[in-house]
Structures are given as C-alpha cells and as structure tokens.
Amino acid sequence: MIHFDNVTKVYTNQNRPALDHVSVDVDKGEFVFLVGPSGSGKSTFLRLVLKEERPNSGAIHVAGKDLARLSNFKVPHLRRRIGCVFQDFRLLPNKNVYENVAFALEVIGKPRRFIRKVVPEVIELVGLEGKAHRMPDELSGGEQQRVAMARAFVNRPMILLADEPTGNIDPATSIGIMKVLDRINRTGTTVVMATHDAAIVDSMRKRVVELEDGKIVRDQSRGVYGQAY
Amino acid sequence: MRANFIFSEVWIGLRRNLTMTIAVVITVAVGMAMLGVGLMINSQVSMMQSYWYDKVEVSVFLCNQGTASERCKGKGITDEETTALKAQLEKIPGVAPGGVIYENQQQAYENFKQSFATNKALIDAATVKDMPTSFRLKLTDPENYEPIVKAAEVLPGVSQVINQRELIGKFFSMLDTLRWAAITIAIILVLAAALLIGNTVRLSAFNRRRETGIMRLVGASNLYIQLPFVMEGMIAGLIGGVLAAVLLIAAKVFMFEEITKFIAIGAPLGWDEVATSITLTMVIGVLICVLASFVTLRRYLRV
C-alpha cells in the first residue's frame, strides 16, 4: 500500500536530511505506529505519502502509484484515497459537525443525496451520534478529533494518516480515539499513525517503526514504544 | 461540480472583503469608462473624418474696403476684377468644374448668423458690411488641396485663402489629444485595478486558508479550490463593467450629444458605436480581473 524505496529528503537550507535512505513497506490493512523524537522525520514521511513534498532521491509508491510519475493534475485524486488527521484537528469553526464532515465530500463534487446518506453513518462510527449539529467550540478536544476522523474517513480512503492525533488530548480520552482508529483499521483501511504517546503504542501492540535522525532504527511487529529487548 | 457551493463561497469571499471589493469595482468602473470614452472618441473622429474630408472646401477671401491685409494694399476689389478672378480660379487644375461659388456679404452674414446662433452678442455686434466676400472652391480631390491653395493665394484681389481642412485638422488633433489622455488614464487605472484585485485575492486566500487547506487535504481539484477566487475577481470586474457601461451611456448623452449642439460635427456618434465600446470594455475588464486573480492565486495558493 505504501512503499518507500531508499528515500532521502533534504529540505532546502538544511544540511541534515529529514529522511535518510529510508526503505519501508506498509501492507494493505496494516496498522503502523511511526515513533521517534521530534525532528526525526515522522511528519516528513507523512507529507511524502501525500505528495506535499518531493523526495530528493528514492522511489515512493502509494496505492500502486509511483508518485514521481504522478502528474500534479492527478495529485488530488491520490489525496482522495488518503484520509488525514492532525494534532490540531483542523475543523472549520463556522461549520457544525455535520457540515464539517460533509465539506470533505462537497469539495470533491459528491452528489448531495450521497452526502446525506454517508455523513450520518460516519458520525455514528466515530461515536458522535446526536451531536451532528454542535459547533466545534461546543465540543471537547476528544470529540473534535472524532469529527476530524469522521471527515478523514467519510470518503472511505484506502489509507488513513494520523499525525499525533492524541497530542492535544488527555490520556483517558485518547483511548476512545484509538478505539475509533482501530475500528477504521478493521474496515480494511491502512492506518499510519505518528505519535509520541508511549502508553498508547504499548497498549495497542501493533507494528512500530522508529525513526531517529531520519533513519529507521527499528521496525518491529507487535512492538512497544521504548526499545524492546 | 456543485454550482451552489461555488457561489456561496464566492458570496462569502466578496462579503468578507467588502471594502476591497468596492475599491476594485470603482477602479474597474472608472478605468473601463475611460477606455470606453477613448474608444468612443476614436470612432467619433474616424466618422467625422470620413464625413468631412470629402466635403471640405477652400475659401478664397477677397479684398473688401477696409480689409486689413498686405496683399490688398488697402484697396477693395471691383466687380470686374471679381469676375476676372472667378475665371482665373476656375482654370486652376484640381478645382471641380463649376466648383467656384461666389458668396456676397449678405450671404456671408446669413452663414455667420447661423454658425453663431447661440452667441447673440456677437451677432448683434456684426453687420453685413463687416462680412468679407469670398469664393468657395470645390475640389476634385479634397486630399490634394495644397497646390490649389498656393495658386489661389497669389492671384490679385485675394486677401486670404483658408483651407477648411486645416481648421478641422486642429479640431481633430484636439480630439486626438483627448483620446490619448483618456486611454493613458485608462491604462493606469487598469494597472491599479489589477494590483487591487491581486491584493483582494491575497486577502481572500489568507482569510480562507483553513478551508483551502482542508480542500487540498481531502483531494479537491485545483479548479474547485481556485474557482471561487477567480469568480470573485470576475464578479467584481463584471459589476465594475456594468457601472462603466452606465458611465459610457451618460458620456454619450451628456458629452457627445452636447458637443453636437455647439459644433456641427456632421456625423453624430450612434448607439451602435456606444454598444461596441461597452462590449469591448466589459470583455477587457473581466479578462483583466480574471487574469489578475489567477496570477495572484498561483503565488498565494499553493496547490
């Protein structure tokens, strides 16, 4: 599903590469934690998958497409198959829960009948039934992140990228968020989650890829956050 | 593509930047109106030229009692001399056969009264005796007037030869200056409008960076993301164009039609010329707005 082959990314005006000869394979339906200290290259990895950045060398394949050969014109179509969740939720403050989720479908031109059908379904999936008409500022951080996940998942993407989704949320609420991510993963969606949260990684027992200074230092199935001996 | 979604986005964008939008509309309106006036003067001039240039005559003024001209040496022309002069004028090559017409003082006075009908004081001050007698020469080729003027000037009893073409030429050159002034102002204003639109779009893009960020993320196509911004520019341009059209119609009624009341222009500007100018300015205005929006989007809305 995601295939990195010897990928190096150096940002302009920086000497040290953000990713340094990284090769990794993520299969369809996998759940992968991307761990490592700040600046280790986690976010760069996610941005490369979205083709927001281009690698300096190496090849990236996402959903069977070679990103180097993907024209700019087709990048939006790639992104429609990838859902994204962020630490800061990125909801539209002047739209309610339903409208925030529906927005993702409206802007890719989905018919209204389809939107009316799938948005309530996905709001229920993330556990926000009955809150469709709340505004974002009336919701807790955990609930806002659920809205963001609903928006990321409403178009049934093949891949869900989560960049520290529990970063702004207390540990108790984080468990609920992880349950939703797990539920999404069980529908067959590949989930890649970048995180600092050791407790969550340890409790989930999923594949862990650890980055340090842009290099993969550990790739372990059913791993934990810290070094496993 | 969902039209109502795009339009609601456009409406929100225009409302959020209301002051900037108004500035754009006014600049576009005035700029396009100036351009339109320039175009209208242009077609007016060319119409007048084609109307007048084959009607112009050469006026040969004769020496009368008291004519202050060196050539007359203080003497008036006698009737015999006048007849002789007429025969000589008819012989000048380029003068149309039977194209020499005598205008006596009474006729000259009537013409004078007609030309200055609005200026009562001048008519009252002038008498029939003040009017010069003259010959009007019709030319076979109005473009080729110089040798005839030269030949007529040296004949005895002629005080002055005036080619109407030169008088009209002065009027035309004045209109020409006016036209270029209008077009210069138009170009400056169009430039200002383009910059203003750029700024509006930049503000708009900044105001909506959350929305566009999410649109990018969920895979909205470039067209879908950019269209609301371009439409904002286009609608502002269109409103400006409509205002410019109103200004041009006003210019036609209050400027061009008023001028025809004072000066016998001969070929008044018609509504179809006005319509052409309006269409042209509208198209140019909208095109510039769309182009300016698009260029700024490229810079401020990375897709």
Short mmCIF file of C-alpha atoms in Angstrom, two decimals:
data_model
loop_
_atom_site.label_atom_id
_atom_site.label_comp_id
_atom_site.label_asym_id
_atom_site.label_seq_id
_atom_site.Cartn_x
_atom_site.Cartn_y
_atom_site.Cartn_z
CA MET A 1 0.00 0.00 0.00
CA ILE A 2 2.84 2.37 0.95
CA HIS A 3 6.26 1.54 -0.41
CA PHE A 4 9.38 3.63 0.29
CA ASP A 5 12.50 2.59 -1.55
CA ASN A 6 15.72 4.24 -0.40
CA VAL A 7 14.01 7.60 0.04
CA THR A 8 16.04 10.66 1.01
CA LYS A 9 14.54 14.07 1.64
CA VAL A 10 16.64 17.13 2.33
CA TYR A 11 14.78 20.40 2.87
CA THR A 12 16.32 23.42 1.22
CA ASN A 13 18.54 25.48 3.54
CA GLN A 14 19.19 22.43 5.70
CA ASN A 15 22.23 20.23 5.60
CA ARG A 16 20.92 17.29 7.55
CA PRO A 17 18.41 15.12 5.67
CA ALA A 18 14.92 14.85 7.17
CA LEU A 19 14.74 11.32 5.83
CA ASP A 20 17.93 9.42 5.10
CA HIS A 21 17.75 6.43 2.76
CA VAL A 22 14.51 5.12 4.20
CA SER A 23 13.05 1.89 2.86
CA VAL A 24 9.81 0.64 4.31
CA ASP A 25 6.75 -1.31 3.22
CA VAL A 26 3.28 -0.95 4.66
CA ASP A 27 0.79 -3.56 3.50
CA LYS A 28 -2.87 -3.17 2.92
CA GLY A 29 -4.89 -3.20 6.13
CA GLU A 30 -1.85 -2.76 8.39
CA PHE A 31 -1.75 -0.54 11.46
CA VAL A 32 1.65 1.09 11.84
CA PHE A 33 2.96 3.37 14.56
CA LEU A 34 5.63 5.81 13.48
CA VAL A 35 7.59 6.77 16.58
CA GLY A 36 10.66 8.83 17.32
CA PRO A 37 11.66 12.15 18.83
CA SER A 38 10.64 15.46 17.31
CA GLY A 39 12.53 16.16 14.11
CA SER A 40 13.17 12.50 13.46
CA GLY A 41 11.29 12.62 10.17
CA LYS A 42 7.81 11.34 11.08
CA SER A 43 5.93 14.28 9.62
CA THR A 44 8.15 14.33 6.55
CA PHE A 45 7.24 10.70 5.98
CA LEU A 46 3.53 11.55 6.06
CA ARG A 47 3.99 14.60 3.81
CA LEU A 48 5.83 12.49 1.26
CA VAL A 49 2.97 9.99 1.18
CA LEU A 50 0.58 12.86 0.39
CA LYS A 51 2.96 14.22 -2.25
CA GLU A 52 3.06 17.53 -0.40
CA GLU A 53 6.82 17.17 -0.64
CA ARG A 54 9.00 15.51 -3.20
CA PRO A 55 11.92 13.23 -2.24
CA ASN A 56 15.43 14.15 -3.37
CA SER A 57 16.11 10.56 -4.25
CA GLY A 58 14.43 7.21 -4.00
CA ALA A 59 11.03 5.99 -5.11
CA ILE A 60 7.67 6.18 -3.36
CA HIS A 61 4.66 4.10 -4.33
CA VAL A 62 1.30 4.80 -2.74
CA ALA A 63 -1.76 2.68 -3.57
CA GLY A 64 0.12 1.23 -6.51
CA LYS A 65 1.05 4.62 -7.96
CA ASP A 66 4.60 5.83 -8.48
CA LEU A 67 4.45 9.33 -7.00
CA ALA A 68 7.37 10.57 -9.11
CA ARG A 69 5.33 9.82 -12.21
CA LEU A 70 2.07 11.17 -10.84
CA SER A 71 1.32 14.49 -12.52
CA ASN A 72 0.29 17.45 -10.37
CA PHE A 73 -3.05 17.28 -12.06
CA LYS A 74 -3.68 13.85 -10.55
CA VAL A 75 -2.44 14.59 -7.03
CA PRO A 76 -5.97 15.49 -5.81
CA HIS A 77 -7.14 12.03 -6.87
CA LEU A 78 -4.37 10.46 -4.83
CA ARG A 79 -5.39 12.52 -1.82
CA ARG A 80 -8.98 11.39 -2.12
CA ARG A 81 -7.77 7.89 -1.31
CA ILE A 82 -5.86 9.09 1.76
CA GLY A 83 -7.51 10.42 4.91
CA CYS A 84 -5.62 12.75 7.25
CA VAL A 85 -5.95 13.53 10.93
CA PHE A 86 -3.81 16.09 12.77
CA GLN A 87 -2.93 17.07 16.27
CA ASP A 88 -4.76 20.40 15.86
CA PHE A 89 -7.98 18.87 14.39
CA ARG A 90 -8.24 21.49 11.60
CA LEU A 91 -12.00 21.85 11.73
CA LEU A 92 -13.85 24.78 10.21
CA PRO A 93 -15.05 26.83 13.19
CA ASN A 94 -18.08 28.28 11.41
CA LYS A 95 -19.49 24.90 10.40
CA ASN A 96 -21.17 22.36 12.64
CA VAL A 97 -20.15 18.71 12.93
CA TYR A 98 -22.32 17.56 10.05
CA GLU A 99 -21.19 20.40 7.78
CA ASN A 100 -17.53 19.84 8.61
CA VAL A 101 -17.78 16.22 7.56
CA ALA A 102 -19.97 17.00 4.55
CA PHE A 103 -17.48 19.68 3.40
CA ALA A 104 -14.94 16.98 2.54
CA LEU A 105 -17.44 15.41 0.16
CA GLU A 106 -18.87 18.65 -1.22
CA VAL A 107 -15.49 19.88 -2.40
CA ILE A 108 -14.82 16.72 -4.35
CA GLY A 109 -18.16 17.12 -6.04
CA LYS A 110 -20.14 14.25 -4.47
CA PRO A 111 -23.89 14.41 -5.05
CA ARG A 112 -25.99 15.70 -2.19
CA ARG A 113 -28.03 12.53 -1.85
CA PHE A 114 -24.85 10.54 -1.29
CA ILE A 115 -23.63 13.06 1.30
CA ARG A 116 -26.92 12.90 3.21
CA LYS A 117 -26.60 9.16 3.37
CA VAL A 118 -22.97 8.63 4.36
CA VAL A 119 -22.29 11.57 6.70
CA PRO A 120 -24.66 10.39 9.49
CA GLU A 121 -23.20 6.89 9.14
CA VAL A 122 -19.66 8.03 9.68
CA ILE A 123 -20.65 10.40 12.51
CA GLU A 124 -22.12 7.35 14.23
CA LEU A 125 -18.99 5.32 13.50
CA VAL A 126 -16.81 7.80 15.39
CA GLY A 127 -19.28 7.88 18.27
CA LEU A 128 -20.78 11.34 17.85
CA GLU A 129 -24.39 10.36 17.21
CA GLY A 130 -26.74 13.11 18.42
CA LYS A 131 -24.04 15.77 18.15
CA ALA A 132 -24.26 16.42 14.43
CA HIS A 133 -25.47 19.98 14.89
CA ARG A 134 -22.96 21.07 17.52
CA MET A 135 -20.36 23.64 16.58
CA PRO A 136 -16.68 22.70 17.07
CA ASP A 137 -16.25 25.10 20.00
CA GLU A 138 -19.06 23.33 21.85
CA LEU A 139 -17.14 20.06 21.75
CA SER A 140 -14.31 18.69 23.86
CA GLY A 141 -10.91 18.09 22.32
CA GLY A 142 -11.60 14.38 22.03
CA GLU A 143 -14.92 15.00 20.32
CA GLN A 144 -13.32 17.47 17.91
CA GLN A 145 -10.74 14.87 16.98
CA ARG A 146 -13.57 12.40 16.34
CA VAL A 147 -15.09 14.92 13.93
CA ALA A 148 -11.74 15.20 12.19
CA MET A 149 -11.55 11.42 11.94
CA ALA A 150 -15.08 11.27 10.57
CA ARG A 151 -14.07 13.80 7.93
CA ALA A 152 -10.93 11.85 7.09
CA PHE A 153 -12.83 8.59 6.80
CA VAL A 154 -16.09 9.69 5.19
CA ASN A 155 -14.77 9.13 1.68
CA ARG A 156 -13.65 5.60 2.68
CA PRO A 157 -9.95 6.15 1.96
CA MET A 158 -7.56 3.25 1.49
CA ILE A 159 -5.05 4.86 3.82
CA LEU A 160 -5.51 6.96 6.95
CA LEU A 161 -2.57 9.08 8.05
CA ALA A 162 -2.68 10.36 11.62
CA ASP A 163 -0.08 12.90 12.77
CA GLU A 164 -0.06 12.82 16.58
CA PRO A 165 -3.84 12.61 16.78
CA THR A 166 -3.75 12.28 20.58
CA GLY A 167 -1.19 15.06 21.06
CA ASN A 168 -3.73 17.58 22.39
CA ILE A 169 -5.93 15.10 24.23
CA ASP A 170 -5.79 13.71 27.77
CA PRO A 171 -4.88 10.02 28.16
CA ALA A 172 -8.37 8.86 29.12
CA THR A 173 -9.92 10.42 26.02
CA SER A 174 -7.06 9.17 23.87
CA ILE A 175 -8.18 5.59 24.45
CA GLY A 176 -11.51 6.44 22.83
CA ILE A 177 -9.70 7.99 19.86
CA MET A 178 -7.56 4.89 19.47
CA LYS A 179 -10.67 2.72 19.54
CA VAL A 180 -12.07 4.70 16.64
CA LEU A 181 -8.79 4.37 14.72
CA ASP A 182 -8.84 0.64 15.43
CA ARG A 183 -12.43 0.43 14.20
CA ILE A 184 -11.41 2.25 10.99
CA ASN A 185 -8.45 -0.11 10.61
CA ARG A 186 -10.78 -3.12 10.91
CA THR A 187 -12.74 -1.94 7.86
CA GLY A 188 -9.58 -2.70 5.88
CA THR A 189 -8.12 0.80 5.88
CA THR A 190 -4.36 1.02 6.27
CA VAL A 191 -3.54 3.28 9.22
CA VAL A 192 -0.21 5.04 9.73
CA MET A 193 -0.01 6.97 12.97
CA ALA A 194 2.88 9.17 14.02
CA THR A 195 2.99 9.56 17.79
CA HIS A 196 4.94 10.35 20.93
CA ASP A 197 2.46 8.57 23.17
CA ALA A 198 4.27 5.59 24.66
CA ALA A 199 1.26 4.34 26.64
CA ILE A 200 -0.87 4.07 23.54
CA VAL A 201 1.79 2.32 21.49
CA ASP A 202 2.42 -0.12 24.28
CA SER A 203 -1.24 -0.91 24.79
CA MET A 204 -2.08 -1.43 21.10
CA ARG A 205 0.69 -3.89 20.30
CA LYS A 206 0.86 -3.03 16.62
CA ARG A 207 3.76 -2.70 14.22
CA VAL A 208 6.18 0.01 15.31
CA VAL A 209 8.60 1.84 13.00
CA GLU A 210 11.04 4.00 14.91
CA LEU A 211 12.83 6.87 13.24
CA GLU A 212 15.84 8.70 14.53
CA ASP A 213 17.60 11.50 12.63
CA GLY A 214 15.77 10.44 9.51
CA LYS A 215 16.82 6.82 9.67
CA ILE A 216 14.78 3.78 10.55
CA VAL A 217 16.34 2.34 13.69
CA ARG A 218 13.66 -0.22 14.47
CA ASP A 219 10.84 -1.93 12.60
CA GLN A 220 9.02 -4.36 14.81
CA SER A 221 5.69 -6.10 14.51
CA ARG A 222 3.59 -6.07 17.70
CA GLY A 223 6.11 -3.63 19.19
CA VAL A 224 6.18 -1.19 22.06
CA TYR A 225 7.25 2.46 22.25
CA GLY A 226 10.59 2.03 24.00
CA GLN A 227 13.38 -0.23 22.92
CA ALA A 228 12.25 -3.85 23.15
CA TYR A 229 14.82 -6.36 24.37
CA MET B 1 -19.11 20.39 -9.75
CA ARG B 2 -21.66 21.95 -7.47
CA ALA B 3 -22.58 25.43 -8.57
CA ASN B 4 -24.37 26.48 -5.39
CA PHE B 5 -21.34 25.52 -3.31
CA ILE B 6 -19.04 27.64 -5.50
CA PHE B 7 -21.44 30.56 -5.45
CA SER B 8 -21.86 30.53 -1.69
CA GLU B 9 -18.06 30.52 -1.36
CA VAL B 10 -17.82 33.44 -3.80
CA TRP B 11 -20.50 35.36 -1.93
CA ILE B 12 -18.75 34.81 1.42
CA GLY B 13 -15.45 35.90 -0.09
CA LEU B 14 -16.87 39.08 -1.58
CA ARG B 15 -18.68 39.99 1.64
CA ARG B 16 -15.65 39.42 3.83
CA ASN B 17 -13.56 41.81 1.73
CA LEU B 18 -16.33 44.28 1.13
CA THR B 19 -14.17 47.42 1.20
CA MET B 20 -11.59 45.89 -1.09
CA THR B 21 -14.31 44.67 -3.40
CA ILE B 22 -15.79 48.16 -3.58
CA ALA B 23 -12.35 49.59 -4.33
CA VAL B 24 -11.92 47.07 -7.14
CA VAL B 25 -15.37 47.80 -8.55
CA ILE B 26 -14.80 51.57 -8.56
CA THR B 27 -11.34 51.33 -10.10
CA VAL B 28 -12.52 48.94 -12.77
CA ALA B 29 -15.58 51.10 -13.47
CA VAL B 30 -13.62 54.33 -13.89
CA GLY B 31 -10.79 52.65 -15.76
CA MET B 32 -13.11 50.92 -18.16
CA ALA B 33 -15.18 54.08 -18.61
CA MET B 34 -12.03 55.99 -19.58
CA LEU B 35 -11.10 53.26 -22.01
CA GLY B 36 -14.63 53.34 -23.39
CA VAL B 37 -14.55 57.12 -23.80
CA GLY B 38 -11.25 56.76 -25.61
CA LEU B 39 -12.80 54.21 -27.94
CA MET B 40 -15.86 56.39 -28.46
CA ILE B 41 -13.73 59.42 -29.31
CA ASN B 42 -11.83 57.18 -31.66
CA SER B 43 -14.89 56.12 -33.60
CA GLN B 44 -16.25 59.68 -33.46
CA VAL B 45 -13.06 61.01 -35.02
CA SER B 46 -12.98 58.43 -37.76
CA MET B 47 -16.65 59.03 -38.54
CA MET B 48 -16.10 62.78 -38.69
CA GLN B 49 -13.04 62.37 -40.84
CA SER B 50 -14.83 60.31 -43.43
CA TYR B 51 -17.80 62.69 -43.30
CA TRP B 52 -15.84 65.90 -43.53
CA TYR B 53 -12.88 65.16 -45.68
CA ASP B 54 -14.84 64.94 -48.89
CA LYS B 55 -16.92 67.98 -48.02
CA VAL B 56 -14.15 70.43 -47.22
CA GLU B 57 -13.82 73.43 -49.41
CA VAL B 58 -11.14 76.03 -49.88
CA SER B 59 -12.34 79.52 -49.06
CA VAL B 60 -10.79 82.36 -51.04
CA PHE B 61 -11.48 85.63 -49.25
CA LEU B 62 -11.44 88.75 -51.35
CA CYS B 63 -10.19 92.22 -50.67
CA ASN B 64 -13.02 94.45 -49.49
CA GLN B 65 -12.99 98.06 -48.42
CA GLY B 66 -11.05 98.13 -45.16
CA THR B 67 -9.69 94.59 -45.29
CA ALA B 68 -6.50 94.62 -43.24
CA SER B 69 -4.26 92.56 -45.49
CA GLU B 70 -0.92 93.41 -47.11
CA ARG B 71 -1.95 91.80 -50.38
CA CYS B 72 -4.92 94.13 -50.81
CA LYS B 73 -2.83 97.29 -50.41
CA GLY B 74 -5.87 98.94 -48.82
CA LYS B 75 -7.98 98.72 -51.97
CA GLY B 76 -11.24 96.86 -52.39
CA ILE B 77 -11.88 94.58 -55.32
CA THR B 78 -14.09 95.86 -58.14
CA ASP B 79 -16.88 93.84 -59.75
CA GLU B 80 -14.89 93.44 -62.99
CA GLU B 81 -11.90 92.21 -61.09
CA THR B 82 -14.12 89.75 -59.24
CA THR B 83 -15.41 88.29 -62.47
CA ALA B 84 -11.87 88.02 -63.83
CA LEU B 85 -10.73 86.32 -60.65
CA LYS B 86 -13.52 83.81 -60.89
CA ALA B 87 -12.39 82.85 -64.40
CA GLN B 88 -8.81 82.51 -63.16
CA LEU B 89 -9.85 80.35 -60.20
CA GLU B 90 -11.82 78.05 -62.49
CA LYS B 91 -8.68 77.48 -64.54
CA ILE B 92 -6.63 76.17 -61.57
CA PRO B 93 -6.15 72.44 -62.07
CA GLY B 94 -7.88 70.40 -59.36
CA VAL B 95 -10.83 72.75 -58.95
CA ALA B 96 -14.03 70.90 -59.76
CA PRO B 97 -15.85 72.06 -62.91
CA GLY B 98 -18.42 74.63 -61.89
CA GLY B 99 -16.98 74.40 -58.39
CA VAL B 100 -16.35 78.10 -57.88
CA ILE B 101 -19.17 79.75 -55.98
CA TYR B 102 -19.36 83.39 -55.05
CA GLU B 103 -20.54 84.38 -51.59
CA ASN B 104 -21.54 88.01 -51.21
CA GLN B 105 -21.64 89.97 -47.96
CA GLN B 106 -25.33 89.28 -47.33
CA GLN B 107 -24.86 85.52 -47.75
CA ALA B 108 -21.78 85.61 -45.58
CA TYR B 109 -23.79 87.42 -42.92
CA GLU B 110 -26.53 84.76 -43.05
CA ASN B 111 -23.93 81.99 -42.69
CA PHE B 112 -22.32 83.86 -39.85
CA LYS B 113 -25.65 84.23 -38.07
CA GLN B 114 -26.28 80.52 -38.49
CA SER B 115 -22.84 79.47 -37.23
CA PHE B 116 -23.05 81.63 -34.13
CA ALA B 117 -26.78 81.27 -33.46
CA THR B 118 -26.11 80.71 -29.78
CA ASN B 119 -23.92 83.81 -29.41
CA LYS B 120 -26.37 86.72 -29.60
CA ALA B 121 -23.90 89.42 -28.56
CA LEU B 122 -21.58 88.56 -31.44
CA ILE B 123 -24.38 88.65 -33.99
CA ASP B 124 -25.57 91.98 -32.68
CA ALA B 125 -22.08 93.44 -32.92
CA ALA B 126 -21.51 92.30 -36.50
CA THR B 127 -23.06 94.00 -39.52
CA VAL B 128 -23.40 92.96 -43.13
CA LYS B 129 -20.62 95.42 -44.03
CA ASP B 130 -18.17 93.57 -41.80
CA MET B 131 -18.54 90.37 -43.74
CA PRO B 132 -15.93 89.51 -46.37
CA THR B 133 -16.89 88.39 -49.81
CA SER B 134 -15.38 85.14 -50.90
CA PHE B 135 -15.22 82.33 -53.42
CA ARG B 136 -15.82 78.77 -52.29
CA LEU B 137 -13.80 76.24 -54.25
CA LYS B 138 -14.91 72.67 -54.51
CA LEU B 139 -12.03 70.33 -55.23
CA THR B 140 -11.97 67.24 -57.36
CA ASP B 141 -9.64 65.62 -54.84
CA PRO B 142 -10.09 67.09 -51.35
CA GLU B 143 -6.94 65.34 -50.14
CA ASN B 144 -4.84 67.25 -52.62
CA TYR B 145 -5.52 70.85 -51.61
CA GLU B 146 -2.05 72.37 -51.26
CA PRO B 147 -1.26 73.35 -54.89
CA ILE B 148 -4.68 74.94 -55.22
CA VAL B 149 -4.23 76.99 -52.07
CA LYS B 150 -0.80 78.09 -53.33
CA ALA B 151 -2.11 79.01 -56.76
CA ALA B 152 -5.09 80.96 -55.42
CA GLU B 153 -3.07 82.91 -52.86
CA VAL B 154 -1.01 84.80 -55.46
CA LEU B 155 -3.94 85.98 -57.58
CA PRO B 156 -4.70 89.74 -57.45
CA GLY B 157 -7.58 90.78 -55.20
CA VAL B 158 -7.24 87.77 -52.90
CA SER B 159 -6.72 88.67 -49.25
CA GLN B 160 -6.54 85.25 -47.71
CA VAL B 161 -7.03 81.59 -48.62
CA ILE B 162 -8.31 79.31 -45.91
CA ASN B 163 -8.43 75.62 -46.23
CA GLN B 164 -11.19 74.22 -44.05
CA ARG B 165 -9.22 71.04 -43.82
CA GLU B 166 -6.70 72.83 -41.62
CA LEU B 167 -9.40 74.15 -39.31
CA ILE B 168 -10.94 70.71 -38.96
CA GLY B 169 -7.48 69.27 -38.56
CA LYS B 170 -6.97 71.41 -35.46
CA PHE B 171 -10.23 70.15 -34.03
CA PHE B 172 -9.24 66.60 -34.81
CA SER B 173 -5.85 66.97 -33.20
CA MET B 174 -7.58 68.26 -30.08
CA LEU B 175 -9.84 65.22 -30.06
CA ASP B 176 -6.77 63.07 -30.61
CA THR B 177 -5.10 64.52 -27.52
CA LEU B 178 -8.29 63.91 -25.57
CA ARG B 179 -8.41 60.33 -26.77
CA TRP B 180 -4.82 59.60 -25.78
CA ALA B 181 -5.35 61.25 -22.41
CA ALA B 182 -8.38 59.03 -21.80
CA ILE B 183 -6.52 55.91 -22.89
CA THR B 184 -3.48 56.76 -20.76
CA ILE B 185 -5.68 57.24 -17.69
CA ALA B 186 -7.46 54.01 -18.56
CA ILE B 187 -4.18 52.09 -18.71
CA ILE B 188 -3.04 53.47 -15.37
CA LEU B 189 -6.38 52.64 -13.77
CA VAL B 190 -6.42 49.17 -15.27
CA LEU B 191 -3.00 48.63 -13.75
CA ALA B 192 -4.27 49.87 -10.39
CA ALA B 193 -7.31 47.61 -10.70
CA ALA B 194 -5.11 44.60 -11.43
CA LEU B 195 -3.00 45.31 -8.34
CA LEU B 196 -6.09 45.84 -6.20
CA ILE B 197 -7.56 42.57 -7.39
CA GLY B 198 -4.30 40.86 -6.61
CA ASN B 199 -4.46 42.25 -3.10
CA THR B 200 -8.10 41.27 -2.66
CA VAL B 201 -7.42 37.75 -3.77
CA ARG B 202 -4.45 37.55 -1.44
CA LEU B 203 -6.60 38.69 1.49
CA SER B 204 -9.29 36.27 0.44
CA ALA B 205 -6.81 33.42 0.22
CA PHE B 206 -5.49 34.30 3.67
CA ASN B 207 -8.98 34.51 5.16
CA ARG B 208 -9.87 31.16 3.76
CA ARG B 209 -6.59 29.36 4.33
CA ARG B 210 -8.30 26.85 6.66
CA GLU B 211 -10.89 25.94 4.06
CA THR B 212 -8.42 25.74 1.21
CA GLY B 213 -6.04 23.71 3.38
CA ILE B 214 -8.76 21.17 4.08
CA MET B 215 -9.87 21.17 0.47
CA ARG B 216 -6.32 20.36 -0.57
CA LEU B 217 -6.14 17.63 2.03
CA VAL B 218 -9.33 15.85 1.04
CA GLY B 219 -8.37 15.99 -2.62
CA ALA B 220 -10.46 18.80 -4.06
CA SER B 221 -9.28 19.54 -7.58
CA ASN B 222 -7.31 22.69 -8.29
CA LEU B 223 -10.20 24.07 -10.28
CA TYR B 224 -12.56 23.60 -7.36
CA ILE B 225 -10.18 25.36 -4.99
CA GLN B 226 -9.32 28.22 -7.34
CA LEU B 227 -12.65 28.83 -9.00
CA PRO B 228 -14.24 30.74 -6.08
CA PHE B 229 -11.30 33.17 -6.05
CA VAL B 230 -11.30 33.67 -9.79
CA MET B 231 -15.07 34.12 -9.72
CA GLU B 232 -14.68 36.76 -7.04
CA GLY B 233 -12.41 38.73 -9.35
CA MET B 234 -14.69 38.11 -12.28
CA ILE B 235 -17.83 39.27 -10.48
CA ALA B 236 -16.07 42.39 -9.19
CA GLY B 237 -14.94 43.04 -12.76
CA LEU B 238 -18.43 42.46 -14.09
CA ILE B 239 -20.03 44.86 -11.62
CA GLY B 240 -17.32 47.40 -12.48
CA GLY B 241 -18.06 46.80 -16.16
CA VAL B 242 -21.77 47.42 -15.68
CA LEU B 243 -21.02 50.68 -13.87
CA ALA B 244 -18.62 51.60 -16.67
CA ALA B 245 -21.43 50.93 -19.17
CA VAL B 246 -23.70 53.32 -17.27
CA LEU B 247 -20.92 55.93 -17.28
CA LEU B 248 -20.42 55.46 -21.02
CA ILE B 249 -24.11 55.89 -21.73
CA ALA B 250 -24.02 59.04 -19.61
CA ALA B 251 -20.95 60.20 -21.57
CA LYS B 252 -22.80 59.66 -24.84
CA VAL B 253 -25.87 61.59 -23.68
CA PHE B 254 -24.21 64.41 -21.74
CA MET B 255 -20.90 64.78 -23.54
CA PHE B 256 -21.08 63.68 -27.17
CA GLU B 257 -24.64 64.84 -27.74
CA GLU B 258 -23.98 68.16 -26.00
CA ILE B 259 -20.93 68.79 -28.19
CA THR B 260 -23.00 68.24 -31.33
CA LYS B 261 -25.27 71.04 -30.15
CA PHE B 262 -22.42 73.54 -30.18
CA ILE B 263 -20.32 72.32 -33.05
CA ALA B 264 -21.73 71.00 -36.30
CA ILE B 265 -19.93 67.68 -36.06
CA GLY B 266 -21.87 66.31 -39.00
CA ALA B 267 -21.66 62.70 -38.00
CA PRO B 268 -23.05 62.17 -34.50
CA LEU B 269 -21.96 59.13 -32.53
CA GLY B 270 -24.60 56.41 -32.78
CA TRP B 271 -25.75 53.94 -30.17
CA ASP B 272 -24.19 51.01 -32.00
CA GLU B 273 -20.73 52.59 -31.55
CA VAL B 274 -21.53 53.02 -27.85
CA ALA B 275 -22.61 49.38 -27.65
CA THR B 276 -19.37 48.27 -29.31
CA SER B 277 -17.32 50.31 -26.84
CA ILE B 278 -19.28 48.89 -23.89
CA THR B 279 -18.89 45.31 -25.07
CA LEU B 280 -15.19 45.77 -25.65
CA THR B 281 -14.55 47.42 -22.27
CA MET B 282 -16.61 44.74 -20.48
CA VAL B 283 -14.64 41.94 -22.07
CA ILE B 284 -11.32 43.64 -21.35
CA GLY B 285 -12.36 44.46 -17.76
CA VAL B 286 -13.48 40.93 -16.92
CA LEU B 287 -10.47 39.43 -18.66
CA ILE B 288 -8.07 41.60 -16.67
CA CYS B 289 -9.83 40.76 -13.40
CA VAL B 290 -9.74 37.04 -14.07
CA LEU B 291 -6.13 37.19 -15.16
CA ALA B 292 -5.08 39.19 -12.09
CA SER B 293 -6.91 36.75 -9.80
CA PHE B 294 -5.31 33.80 -11.48
CA VAL B 295 -1.78 35.18 -11.34
CA THR B 296 -2.04 36.04 -7.64
CA LEU B 297 -3.58 32.65 -6.85
CA ARG B 298 -0.55 30.98 -8.33
CA ARG B 299 1.57 32.85 -5.82
CA TYR B 300 -0.53 32.63 -2.69
CA LEU B 301 -2.50 29.43 -3.02
CA ARG B 302 -0.09 26.59 -3.44
CA VAL B 303 -1.97 23.55 -4.67
#
